[in-house]
Amino acid sequence: MTSGATRSGFATFVGRPNVGKSTLTNALVGEKVAITSDKPQTTRRAIRGILNRPAGQLVIVDTPGIHKPRTLLGQRLNDLVEQVLGDVDVIGFLVPATDKVGPGDRRIAASLDGYPRAKKVAIVTKTDLAGRDEIMERLMEVDSLREDWAAVIPLSAVTDEQLDVLTDELLSLMPEGPALYPDDVVTDESTADRIAEIIREAALEGVRDELPHSIAVTVEDVAAREDSDLTDVFANIVVERDSQKAIIIGRKGSRLADVGARARAQIEPLVGSRVFLSLRVRVAKEWQRDPKQLGRLGF
């Protein structure tokens, strides 16, 4: 690296569902740009979080987890991951310190052969939940998965332990070049898209079985109300069946009111004002399998 030069580029994280990709993205950026949930396949888009340091700029691309698709939506999410992996400069492979390396981890680690231009970093997450011996065992297991790791780093996105080590390592692996985004931007997501994701995160809370996969959110309008400090937000929660609609609404609308309250608490700091949030629940039959419906919902 020449004197005074800066680096910039793209990194993404891969791993089994629920290894903490979105949590790590948010921790690195220092702001919530990706929703988190204990439900698999929570992330549905390539969400870019932007991290600025004196040495350069990192763009973290949070993607859906790699999984065996059962619907057209699932296939399109996998295709999106493939596209991102082919474009980034660095791929971080995540394994939780609390779980032994298994066949799924080995399969994903081996699949990185398909992306020769990207440098690879192994990351052992959730070290705050594991003992020293467990962390050492995981580091050795992960290290043995590939011979071309640029680094193997243990960290905790919850306690911020070693996050600076990962940031420095990722930046050092980026190509020389100017910043790709202005230094006051933390994500290239639109406000409407961020609001839709916040509402979906609130709707995911406490639902079980297939319902998480069936929930989508569209935002119809976000507008400042005239002669008021209120911002009006009109949005739809989309499900696949009438029975799911009843679950989302809840008894006498109690569950939908709870979703609205949780979402509004996060939307207000985002838009910088009090919010009137209007939520409607509508049914789009089998939208995960319908190309036209997927298109309308942005997939």
PDB file of C-alpha atoms in Angstrom:
ATOM      1  CA  MET A   1       0.000   0.000   0.000  1.00  0.00           C
ATOM      2  CA  THR A   2       1.492   3.312  -1.057  1.00  0.00           C
ATOM      3  CA  SER A   3       1.940   6.107   1.491  1.00  0.00           C
ATOM      4  CA  GLY A   4      -1.312   8.019   2.128  1.00  0.00           C
ATOM      5  CA  ALA A   5      -3.394   5.660  -0.026  1.00  0.00           C
ATOM      6  CA  THR A   6      -6.707   4.371   1.240  1.00  0.00           C
ATOM      7  CA  ARG A   7      -8.514   1.104   0.613  1.00  0.00           C
ATOM      8  CA  SER A   8     -12.156   0.446  -0.147  1.00  0.00           C
ATOM      9  CA  GLY A   9     -14.206  -2.544  -1.162  1.00  0.00           C
ATOM     10  CA  PHE A  10     -16.927  -5.042  -0.406  1.00  0.00           C
ATOM     11  CA  ALA A  11     -17.098  -7.867   2.138  1.00  0.00           C
ATOM     12  CA  THR A  12     -19.875 -10.331   2.903  1.00  0.00           C
ATOM     13  CA  PHE A  13     -20.444 -13.033   5.494  1.00  0.00           C
ATOM     14  CA  VAL A  14     -21.581 -16.610   4.872  1.00  0.00           C
ATOM     15  CA  GLY A  15     -22.539 -19.439   7.172  1.00  0.00           C
ATOM     16  CA  ARG A  16     -25.414 -21.606   8.274  1.00  0.00           C
ATOM     17  CA  PRO A  17     -28.697 -19.879   9.188  1.00  0.00           C
ATOM     18  CA  ASN A  18     -28.576 -18.025  12.521  1.00  0.00           C
ATOM     19  CA  VAL A  19     -24.774 -17.797  12.836  1.00  0.00           C
ATOM     20  CA  GLY A  20     -25.109 -14.032  13.406  1.00  0.00           C
ATOM     21  CA  LYS A  21     -24.397 -12.439  10.012  1.00  0.00           C
ATOM     22  CA  SER A  22     -26.826  -9.542  10.457  1.00  0.00           C
ATOM     23  CA  THR A  23     -25.834  -9.001  14.103  1.00  0.00           C
ATOM     24  CA  LEU A  24     -22.168  -8.775  13.075  1.00  0.00           C
ATOM     25  CA  THR A  25     -22.994  -6.400  10.209  1.00  0.00           C
ATOM     26  CA  ASN A  26     -24.842  -4.064  12.577  1.00  0.00           C
ATOM     27  CA  ALA A  27     -22.062  -4.231  15.186  1.00  0.00           C
ATOM     28  CA  LEU A  28     -19.387  -3.322  12.619  1.00  0.00           C
ATOM     29  CA  VAL A  29     -21.397  -0.441  11.137  1.00  0.00           C
ATOM     30  CA  GLY A  30     -22.316   0.811  14.619  1.00  0.00           C
ATOM     31  CA  GLU A  31     -25.983   1.218  13.657  1.00  0.00           C
ATOM     32  CA  LYS A  32     -28.859  -1.134  12.934  1.00  0.00           C
ATOM     33  CA  VAL A  33     -29.010  -1.489   9.154  1.00  0.00           C
ATOM     34  CA  ALA A  34     -30.138  -5.135   9.004  1.00  0.00           C
ATOM     35  CA  ILE A  35     -32.981  -6.687  10.989  1.00  0.00           C
ATOM     36  CA  THR A  36     -32.237  -9.634  13.239  1.00  0.00           C
ATOM     37  CA  SER A  37     -34.395 -12.542  14.366  1.00  0.00           C
ATOM     38  CA  ASP A  38     -34.003 -16.095  15.596  1.00  0.00           C
ATOM     39  CA  LYS A  39     -35.964 -17.221  12.507  1.00  0.00           C
ATOM     40  CA  PRO A  40     -33.904 -18.718   9.640  1.00  0.00           C
ATOM     41  CA  GLN A  41     -33.762 -16.758   6.378  1.00  0.00           C
ATOM     42  CA  THR A  42     -34.686 -13.475   8.053  1.00  0.00           C
ATOM     43  CA  THR A  43     -32.542 -11.468   5.603  1.00  0.00           C
ATOM     44  CA  ARG A  44     -34.089 -11.312   2.138  1.00  0.00           C
ATOM     45  CA  ARG A  45     -32.095  -8.652   0.325  1.00  0.00           C
ATOM     46  CA  ALA A  46     -28.495  -7.630  -0.144  1.00  0.00           C
ATOM     47  CA  ILE A  47     -28.291  -4.858   2.460  1.00  0.00           C
ATOM     48  CA  ARG A  48     -25.152  -2.714   2.426  1.00  0.00           C
ATOM     49  CA  GLY A  49     -23.752  -1.313   5.657  1.00  0.00           C
ATOM     50  CA  ILE A  50     -20.948   1.233   5.294  1.00  0.00           C
ATOM     51  CA  LEU A  51     -18.034   1.537   7.714  1.00  0.00           C
ATOM     52  CA  ASN A  52     -15.535   4.427   7.519  1.00  0.00           C
ATOM     53  CA  ARG A  53     -12.045   4.374   9.021  1.00  0.00           C
ATOM     54  CA  PRO A  54      -8.955   6.555   8.429  1.00  0.00           C
ATOM     55  CA  ALA A  55      -7.457   3.691   6.412  1.00  0.00           C
ATOM     56  CA  GLY A  56     -10.457   3.423   4.109  1.00  0.00           C
ATOM     57  CA  GLN A  57     -14.067   2.361   3.671  1.00  0.00           C
ATOM     58  CA  LEU A  58     -15.631  -1.072   4.119  1.00  0.00           C
ATOM     59  CA  VAL A  59     -18.977  -1.923   2.546  1.00  0.00           C
ATOM     60  CA  ILE A  60     -20.485  -4.932   4.335  1.00  0.00           C
ATOM     61  CA  VAL A  61     -23.108  -6.708   2.224  1.00  0.00           C
ATOM     62  CA  ASP A  62     -25.553  -8.630   4.417  1.00  0.00           C
ATOM     63  CA  THR A  63     -27.208 -11.413   2.441  1.00  0.00           C
ATOM     64  CA  PRO A  64     -29.753 -14.183   3.011  1.00  0.00           C
ATOM     65  CA  GLY A  65     -28.381 -17.393   4.517  1.00  0.00           C
ATOM     66  CA  ILE A  66     -27.486 -20.215   2.140  1.00  0.00           C
ATOM     67  CA  HIS A  67     -30.206 -22.853   2.434  1.00  0.00           C
ATOM     68  CA  LYS A  68     -31.983 -25.625   0.542  1.00  0.00           C
ATOM     69  CA  PRO A  69     -34.758 -23.775  -1.336  1.00  0.00           C
ATOM     70  CA  ARG A  70     -38.319 -25.080  -1.121  1.00  0.00           C
ATOM     71  CA  THR A  71     -40.002 -22.210  -2.970  1.00  0.00           C
ATOM     72  CA  LEU A  72     -39.307 -19.846  -5.862  1.00  0.00           C
ATOM     73  CA  LEU A  73     -38.518 -17.155  -3.273  1.00  0.00           C
ATOM     74  CA  GLY A  74     -35.934 -19.479  -1.691  1.00  0.00           C
ATOM     75  CA  GLN A  75     -34.326 -20.075  -5.086  1.00  0.00           C
ATOM     76  CA  ARG A  76     -34.194 -16.347  -5.823  1.00  0.00           C
ATOM     77  CA  LEU A  77     -32.587 -15.663  -2.437  1.00  0.00           C
ATOM     78  CA  ASN A  78     -29.916 -18.287  -3.144  1.00  0.00           C
ATOM     79  CA  ASP A  79     -29.333 -16.739  -6.586  1.00  0.00           C
ATOM     80  CA  LEU A  80     -28.857 -13.360  -4.893  1.00  0.00           C
ATOM     81  CA  VAL A  81     -26.240 -14.822  -2.541  1.00  0.00           C
ATOM     82  CA  GLU A  82     -24.406 -16.373  -5.512  1.00  0.00           C
ATOM     83  CA  GLN A  83     -24.316 -13.007  -7.273  1.00  0.00           C
ATOM     84  CA  VAL A  84     -22.994 -11.160  -4.204  1.00  0.00           C
ATOM     85  CA  LEU A  85     -20.332 -13.801  -3.507  1.00  0.00           C
ATOM     86  CA  GLY A  86     -19.096 -13.457  -7.079  1.00  0.00           C
ATOM     87  CA  ASP A  87     -18.713  -9.683  -6.744  1.00  0.00           C
ATOM     88  CA  VAL A  88     -17.170  -9.055  -3.302  1.00  0.00           C
ATOM     89  CA  ASP A  89     -13.501  -8.636  -2.421  1.00  0.00           C
ATOM     90  CA  VAL A  90     -13.582 -10.613   0.849  1.00  0.00           C
ATOM     91  CA  ILE A  91     -15.821 -13.417   2.133  1.00  0.00           C
ATOM     92  CA  GLY A  92     -16.040 -13.954   5.881  1.00  0.00           C
ATOM     93  CA  PHE A  93     -17.061 -17.504   6.863  1.00  0.00           C
ATOM     94  CA  LEU A  94     -18.910 -17.551  10.205  1.00  0.00           C
ATOM     95  CA  VAL A  95     -19.092 -20.388  12.731  1.00  0.00           C
ATOM     96  CA  PRO A  96     -20.474 -19.919  16.277  1.00  0.00           C
ATOM     97  CA  ALA A  97     -18.039 -20.802  19.074  1.00  0.00           C
ATOM     98  CA  THR A  98     -20.901 -22.657  20.762  1.00  0.00           C
ATOM     99  CA  ASP A  99     -21.487 -25.215  17.951  1.00  0.00           C
ATOM    100  CA  LYS A 100     -19.187 -27.956  16.721  1.00  0.00           C
ATOM    101  CA  VAL A 101     -18.301 -27.703  13.033  1.00  0.00           C
ATOM    102  CA  GLY A 102     -20.751 -29.917  11.141  1.00  0.00           C
ATOM    103  CA  PRO A 103     -21.524 -31.099   7.608  1.00  0.00           C
ATOM    104  CA  GLY A 104     -23.312 -27.830   6.730  1.00  0.00           C
ATOM    105  CA  ASP A 105     -20.255 -25.790   7.704  1.00  0.00           C
ATOM    106  CA  ARG A 106     -17.952 -28.078   5.730  1.00  0.00           C
ATOM    107  CA  ARG A 107     -20.208 -27.841   2.665  1.00  0.00           C
ATOM    108  CA  ILE A 108     -20.299 -24.036   2.760  1.00  0.00           C
ATOM    109  CA  ALA A 109     -16.530 -23.769   3.363  1.00  0.00           C
ATOM    110  CA  ALA A 110     -15.868 -26.071   0.377  1.00  0.00           C
ATOM    111  CA  SER A 111     -18.282 -24.077  -1.816  1.00  0.00           C
ATOM    112  CA  LEU A 112     -16.016 -21.022  -1.461  1.00  0.00           C
ATOM    113  CA  ASP A 113     -13.800 -22.648  -4.114  1.00  0.00           C
ATOM    114  CA  GLY A 114     -16.359 -21.263  -6.560  1.00  0.00           C
ATOM    115  CA  TYR A 115     -15.315 -17.671  -5.777  1.00  0.00           C
ATOM    116  CA  PRO A 116     -11.573 -17.564  -6.499  1.00  0.00           C
ATOM    117  CA  ARG A 117     -11.246 -13.763  -6.731  1.00  0.00           C
ATOM    118  CA  ALA A 118     -12.419 -13.183  -3.154  1.00  0.00           C
ATOM    119  CA  LYS A 119     -10.040 -13.506  -0.219  1.00  0.00           C
ATOM    120  CA  LYS A 120     -11.393 -15.644   2.634  1.00  0.00           C
ATOM    121  CA  VAL A 121     -11.444 -14.963   6.379  1.00  0.00           C
ATOM    122  CA  ALA A 122     -12.720 -17.428   8.985  1.00  0.00           C
ATOM    123  CA  ILE A 123     -14.637 -15.880  11.896  1.00  0.00           C
ATOM    124  CA  VAL A 124     -15.612 -17.686  15.098  1.00  0.00           C
ATOM    125  CA  THR A 125     -18.588 -15.753  16.522  1.00  0.00           C
ATOM    126  CA  LYS A 126     -20.414 -15.665  19.866  1.00  0.00           C
ATOM    127  CA  THR A 127     -17.241 -16.030  21.957  1.00  0.00           C
ATOM    128  CA  ASP A 128     -19.103 -14.330  24.828  1.00  0.00           C
ATOM    129  CA  LEU A 129     -21.180 -17.523  25.163  1.00  0.00           C
ATOM    130  CA  ALA A 130     -18.278 -20.005  25.111  1.00  0.00           C
ATOM    131  CA  GLY A 131     -15.422 -20.997  27.393  1.00  0.00           C
ATOM    132  CA  ARG A 132     -11.743 -20.665  26.491  1.00  0.00           C
ATOM    133  CA  ASP A 133     -11.317 -24.397  25.679  1.00  0.00           C
ATOM    134  CA  GLU A 134     -14.439 -24.383  23.508  1.00  0.00           C
ATOM    135  CA  ILE A 135     -13.194 -21.346  21.567  1.00  0.00           C
ATOM    136  CA  MET A 136      -9.772 -22.956  21.008  1.00  0.00           C
ATOM    137  CA  GLU A 137     -11.409 -26.169  19.792  1.00  0.00           C
ATOM    138  CA  ARG A 138     -13.578 -24.221  17.364  1.00  0.00           C
ATOM    139  CA  LEU A 139     -10.630 -22.213  16.039  1.00  0.00           C
ATOM    140  CA  MET A 140      -8.728 -25.421  15.264  1.00  0.00           C
ATOM    141  CA  GLU A 141     -11.772 -27.020  13.599  1.00  0.00           C
ATOM    142  CA  VAL A 142     -12.381 -23.962  11.442  1.00  0.00           C
ATOM    143  CA  ASP A 143      -8.715 -23.507  10.563  1.00  0.00           C
ATOM    144  CA  SER A 144      -8.591 -27.054   9.171  1.00  0.00           C
ATOM    145  CA  LEU A 145     -11.531 -26.467   6.768  1.00  0.00           C
ATOM    146  CA  ARG A 146      -9.436 -24.571   4.195  1.00  0.00           C
ATOM    147  CA  GLU A 147      -5.770 -23.842   3.554  1.00  0.00           C
ATOM    148  CA  ASP A 148      -6.284 -20.348   2.136  1.00  0.00           C
ATOM    149  CA  TRP A 149      -7.731 -18.425   5.093  1.00  0.00           C
ATOM    150  CA  ALA A 150      -6.171 -14.947   5.157  1.00  0.00           C
ATOM    151  CA  ALA A 151      -6.948 -14.920   8.898  1.00  0.00           C
ATOM    152  CA  VAL A 152      -8.900 -16.821  11.558  1.00  0.00           C
ATOM    153  CA  ILE A 153     -10.496 -14.439  14.081  1.00  0.00           C
ATOM    154  CA  PRO A 154     -12.591 -15.140  17.203  1.00  0.00           C
ATOM    155  CA  LEU A 155     -14.992 -12.359  18.227  1.00  0.00           C
ATOM    156  CA  SER A 156     -18.238 -11.341  19.875  1.00  0.00           C
ATOM    157  CA  ALA A 157     -20.579  -8.949  18.085  1.00  0.00           C
ATOM    158  CA  VAL A 158     -22.523  -8.537  21.351  1.00  0.00           C
ATOM    159  CA  THR A 159     -19.601  -7.386  23.534  1.00  0.00           C
ATOM    160  CA  ASP A 160     -17.606  -5.870  20.604  1.00  0.00           C
ATOM    161  CA  GLU A 161     -14.612  -8.038  21.528  1.00  0.00           C
ATOM    162  CA  GLN A 162     -12.124  -8.217  18.613  1.00  0.00           C
ATOM    163  CA  LEU A 163     -14.397  -6.259  16.240  1.00  0.00           C
ATOM    164  CA  ASP A 164     -11.551  -3.783  15.666  1.00  0.00           C
ATOM    165  CA  VAL A 165      -9.241  -6.704  14.790  1.00  0.00           C
ATOM    166  CA  LEU A 166     -11.722  -7.915  12.159  1.00  0.00           C
ATOM    167  CA  THR A 167     -12.210  -4.394  10.778  1.00  0.00           C
ATOM    168  CA  ASP A 168      -8.447  -3.866  10.404  1.00  0.00           C
ATOM    169  CA  GLU A 169      -8.022  -7.283   8.756  1.00  0.00           C
ATOM    170  CA  LEU A 170     -10.871  -6.725   6.272  1.00  0.00           C
ATOM    171  CA  LEU A 171      -9.575  -3.265   5.342  1.00  0.00           C
ATOM    172  CA  SER A 172      -6.060  -4.606   4.811  1.00  0.00           C
ATOM    173  CA  LEU A 173      -7.446  -7.115   2.291  1.00  0.00           C
ATOM    174  CA  MET A 174      -9.321  -4.494   0.236  1.00  0.00           C
ATOM    175  CA  PRO A 175      -7.929  -3.020  -2.976  1.00  0.00           C
ATOM    176  CA  GLU A 176      -6.522   0.493  -2.944  1.00  0.00           C
ATOM    177  CA  GLY A 177      -9.063   3.082  -3.977  1.00  0.00           C
ATOM    178  CA  PRO A 178     -11.206   6.042  -2.920  1.00  0.00           C
ATOM    179  CA  ALA A 179     -14.352   5.757  -0.799  1.00  0.00           C
ATOM    180  CA  LEU A 180     -17.362   4.361  -2.650  1.00  0.00           C
ATOM    181  CA  TYR A 181     -19.968   6.248  -0.588  1.00  0.00           C
ATOM    182  CA  PRO A 182     -20.016   9.646   1.201  1.00  0.00           C
ATOM    183  CA  ASP A 183     -18.635   9.350   4.728  1.00  0.00           C
ATOM    184  CA  ASP A 184     -21.955  10.302   6.393  1.00  0.00           C
ATOM    185  CA  VAL A 185     -23.869   7.388   4.805  1.00  0.00           C
ATOM    186  CA  VAL A 186     -24.315   4.161   6.803  1.00  0.00           C
ATOM    187  CA  THR A 187     -26.432   2.267   4.260  1.00  0.00           C
ATOM    188  CA  ASP A 188     -27.734   2.682   0.721  1.00  0.00           C
ATOM    189  CA  GLU A 189     -31.149   1.342   1.757  1.00  0.00           C
ATOM    190  CA  SER A 190     -34.010   3.804   1.180  1.00  0.00           C
ATOM    191  CA  THR A 191     -36.003   5.021   4.192  1.00  0.00           C
ATOM    192  CA  ALA A 192     -39.082   3.161   2.921  1.00  0.00           C
ATOM    193  CA  ASP A 193     -37.113  -0.097   2.630  1.00  0.00           C
ATOM    194  CA  ARG A 194     -35.703   0.317   6.145  1.00  0.00           C
ATOM    195  CA  ILE A 195     -39.200   0.974   7.507  1.00  0.00           C
ATOM    196  CA  ALA A 196     -40.537  -2.148   5.734  1.00  0.00           C
ATOM    197  CA  GLU A 197     -37.800  -4.249   7.332  1.00  0.00           C
ATOM    198  CA  ILE A 198     -38.464  -2.794  10.800  1.00  0.00           C
ATOM    199  CA  ILE A 199     -42.153  -3.682  10.478  1.00  0.00           C
ATOM    200  CA  ARG A 200     -41.294  -7.202   9.277  1.00  0.00           C
ATOM    201  CA  GLU A 201     -38.931  -7.694  12.220  1.00  0.00           C
ATOM    202  CA  ALA A 202     -41.728  -6.665  14.624  1.00  0.00           C
ATOM    203  CA  ALA A 203     -44.157  -9.025  12.869  1.00  0.00           C
ATOM    204  CA  LEU A 204     -41.685 -11.935  13.154  1.00  0.00           C
ATOM    205  CA  GLU A 205     -41.582 -11.648  16.937  1.00  0.00           C
ATOM    206  CA  GLY A 206     -43.247 -14.670  18.512  1.00  0.00           C
ATOM    207  CA  VAL A 207     -44.562 -16.343  15.335  1.00  0.00           C
ATOM    208  CA  ARG A 208     -43.856 -20.019  14.709  1.00  0.00           C
ATOM    209  CA  ASP A 209     -43.695 -22.722  12.050  1.00  0.00           C
ATOM    210  CA  GLU A 210     -44.078 -21.578   8.435  1.00  0.00           C
ATOM    211  CA  LEU A 211     -45.502 -18.125   9.161  1.00  0.00           C
ATOM    212  CA  PRO A 212     -42.129 -16.268   9.240  1.00  0.00           C
ATOM    213  CA  HIS A 213     -41.441 -17.279   5.626  1.00  0.00           C
ATOM    214  CA  SER A 214     -44.932 -16.151   4.580  1.00  0.00           C
ATOM    215  CA  ILE A 215     -44.598 -12.581   5.885  1.00  0.00           C
ATOM    216  CA  ALA A 216     -43.665  -9.736   3.543  1.00  0.00           C
ATOM    217  CA  VAL A 217     -44.093  -5.991   4.050  1.00  0.00           C
ATOM    218  CA  THR A 218     -44.708  -3.214   1.533  1.00  0.00           C
ATOM    219  CA  VAL A 219     -44.674   0.504   2.348  1.00  0.00           C
ATOM    220  CA  GLU A 220     -47.259   2.494   0.386  1.00  0.00           C
ATOM    221  CA  ASP A 221     -46.293   5.988   1.539  1.00  0.00           C
ATOM    222  CA  VAL A 222     -44.097   7.927   3.966  1.00  0.00           C
ATOM    223  CA  ALA A 223     -45.039  11.599   4.187  1.00  0.00           C
ATOM    224  CA  ALA A 224     -44.695  14.476   6.639  1.00  0.00           C
ATOM    225  CA  ARG A 225     -48.149  15.656   7.715  1.00  0.00           C
ATOM    226  CA  GLU A 226     -48.865  19.305   6.920  1.00  0.00           C
ATOM    227  CA  ASP A 227     -48.949  21.694   9.903  1.00  0.00           C
ATOM    228  CA  SER A 228     -47.790  18.907  12.248  1.00  0.00           C
ATOM    229  CA  ASP A 229     -44.648  17.218  13.556  1.00  0.00           C
ATOM    230  CA  LEU A 230     -46.131  13.831  12.593  1.00  0.00           C
ATOM    231  CA  THR A 231     -44.928  11.579   9.777  1.00  0.00           C
ATOM    232  CA  ASP A 232     -47.594   9.335   8.266  1.00  0.00           C
ATOM    233  CA  VAL A 233     -46.499   5.812   7.311  1.00  0.00           C
ATOM    234  CA  PHE A 234     -48.911   3.534   5.431  1.00  0.00           C
ATOM    235  CA  ALA A 235     -47.797  -0.092   5.077  1.00  0.00           C
ATOM    236  CA  ASN A 236     -49.128  -3.569   4.292  1.00  0.00           C
ATOM    237  CA  ILE A 237     -48.188  -6.819   5.989  1.00  0.00           C
ATOM    238  CA  VAL A 238     -48.626  -9.524   3.355  1.00  0.00           C
ATOM    239  CA  VAL A 239     -49.287 -13.187   4.203  1.00  0.00           C
ATOM    240  CA  GLU A 240     -50.272 -16.223   2.134  1.00  0.00           C
ATOM    241  CA  ARG A 241     -53.450 -17.486   3.829  1.00  0.00           C
ATOM    242  CA  ASP A 242     -56.492 -16.168   5.696  1.00  0.00           C
ATOM    243  CA  SER A 243     -55.512 -18.229   8.752  1.00  0.00           C
ATOM    244  CA  GLN A 244     -52.152 -16.406   8.833  1.00  0.00           C
ATOM    245  CA  LYS A 245     -53.925 -13.054   8.562  1.00  0.00           C
ATOM    246  CA  ALA A 246     -55.924 -13.943  11.677  1.00  0.00           C
ATOM    247  CA  ILE A 247     -52.706 -14.801  13.567  1.00  0.00           C
ATOM    248  CA  ILE A 248     -51.037 -11.501  12.635  1.00  0.00           C
ATOM    249  CA  ILE A 249     -54.090  -9.453  13.636  1.00  0.00           C
ATOM    250  CA  GLY A 250     -54.684 -11.395  16.871  1.00  0.00           C
ATOM    251  CA  ARG A 251     -57.677 -11.300  19.180  1.00  0.00           C
ATOM    252  CA  LYS A 252     -59.522  -7.992  18.676  1.00  0.00           C
ATOM    253  CA  GLY A 253     -56.471  -6.645  16.847  1.00  0.00           C
ATOM    254  CA  SER A 254     -54.188  -6.990  19.886  1.00  0.00           C
ATOM    255  CA  ARG A 255     -51.266  -8.586  18.078  1.00  0.00           C
ATOM    256  CA  LEU A 256     -51.290  -6.107  15.201  1.00  0.00           C
ATOM    257  CA  ALA A 257     -51.364  -3.247  17.710  1.00  0.00           C
ATOM    258  CA  ASP A 258     -48.318  -4.743  19.434  1.00  0.00           C
ATOM    259  CA  VAL A 259     -46.480  -5.078  16.093  1.00  0.00           C
ATOM    260  CA  GLY A 260     -47.304  -1.428  15.346  1.00  0.00           C
ATOM    261  CA  ALA A 261     -46.060  -0.214  18.720  1.00  0.00           C
ATOM    262  CA  ARG A 262     -42.759  -2.116  18.444  1.00  0.00           C
ATOM    263  CA  ALA A 263     -42.184  -0.963  14.874  1.00  0.00           C
ATOM    264  CA  ARG A 264     -43.087   2.672  15.617  1.00  0.00           C
ATOM    265  CA  ALA A 265     -40.507   2.823  18.417  1.00  0.00           C
ATOM    266  CA  GLN A 266     -37.770   2.106  15.850  1.00  0.00           C
ATOM    267  CA  ILE A 267     -39.243   4.103  12.943  1.00  0.00           C
ATOM    268  CA  GLU A 268     -39.470   7.374  14.897  1.00  0.00           C
ATOM    269  CA  PRO A 269     -35.682   7.737  15.473  1.00  0.00           C
ATOM    270  CA  LEU A 270     -35.116   6.787  11.832  1.00  0.00           C
ATOM    271  CA  VAL A 271     -37.377   9.529  10.402  1.00  0.00           C
ATOM    272  CA  GLY A 272     -36.688  12.017  13.224  1.00  0.00           C
ATOM    273  CA  SER A 273     -40.287  12.701  14.215  1.00  0.00           C
ATOM    274  CA  ARG A 274     -43.371  11.188  15.815  1.00  0.00           C
ATOM    275  CA  VAL A 275     -45.035   8.644  13.533  1.00  0.00           C
ATOM    276  CA  PHE A 276     -48.621   7.722  12.732  1.00  0.00           C
ATOM    277  CA  LEU A 277     -48.321   4.118  11.518  1.00  0.00           C
ATOM    278  CA  SER A 278     -51.211   2.582   9.577  1.00  0.00           C
ATOM    279  CA  LEU A 279     -50.848  -1.202   9.119  1.00  0.00           C
ATOM    280  CA  ARG A 280     -53.138  -3.297   6.935  1.00  0.00           C
ATOM    281  CA  VAL A 281     -52.853  -7.077   6.651  1.00  0.00           C
ATOM    282  CA  ARG A 282     -53.622  -8.553   3.261  1.00  0.00           C
ATOM    283  CA  VAL A 283     -53.493 -12.016   1.723  1.00  0.00           C
ATOM    284  CA  ALA A 284     -51.548 -12.822  -1.467  1.00  0.00           C
ATOM    285  CA  LYS A 285     -52.132 -16.547  -2.028  1.00  0.00           C
ATOM    286  CA  GLU A 286     -48.882 -18.578  -2.177  1.00  0.00           C
ATOM    287  CA  TRP A 287     -46.852 -15.468  -3.015  1.00  0.00           C
ATOM    288  CA  GLN A 288     -43.537 -17.273  -2.349  1.00  0.00           C
ATOM    289  CA  ARG A 289     -44.217 -19.529  -5.356  1.00  0.00           C
ATOM    290  CA  ASP A 290     -45.817 -16.998  -7.715  1.00  0.00           C
ATOM    291  CA  PRO A 291     -43.421 -15.123 -10.052  1.00  0.00           C
ATOM    292  CA  LYS A 292     -45.847 -12.199 -10.533  1.00  0.00           C
ATOM    293  CA  GLN A 293     -46.469 -11.756  -6.823  1.00  0.00           C
ATOM    294  CA  LEU A 294     -42.719 -12.020  -6.119  1.00  0.00           C
ATOM    295  CA  GLY A 295     -42.107  -9.267  -8.656  1.00  0.00           C
ATOM    296  CA  ARG A 296     -44.709  -7.021  -7.030  1.00  0.00           C
ATOM    297  CA  LEU A 297     -43.097  -7.584  -3.642  1.00  0.00           C
ATOM    298  CA  GLY A 298     -39.650  -6.718  -4.970  1.00  0.00           C
ATOM    299  CA  PHE A 299     -38.062 -10.171  -5.287  1.00  0.00           C
TER     300      PHE A 299
END
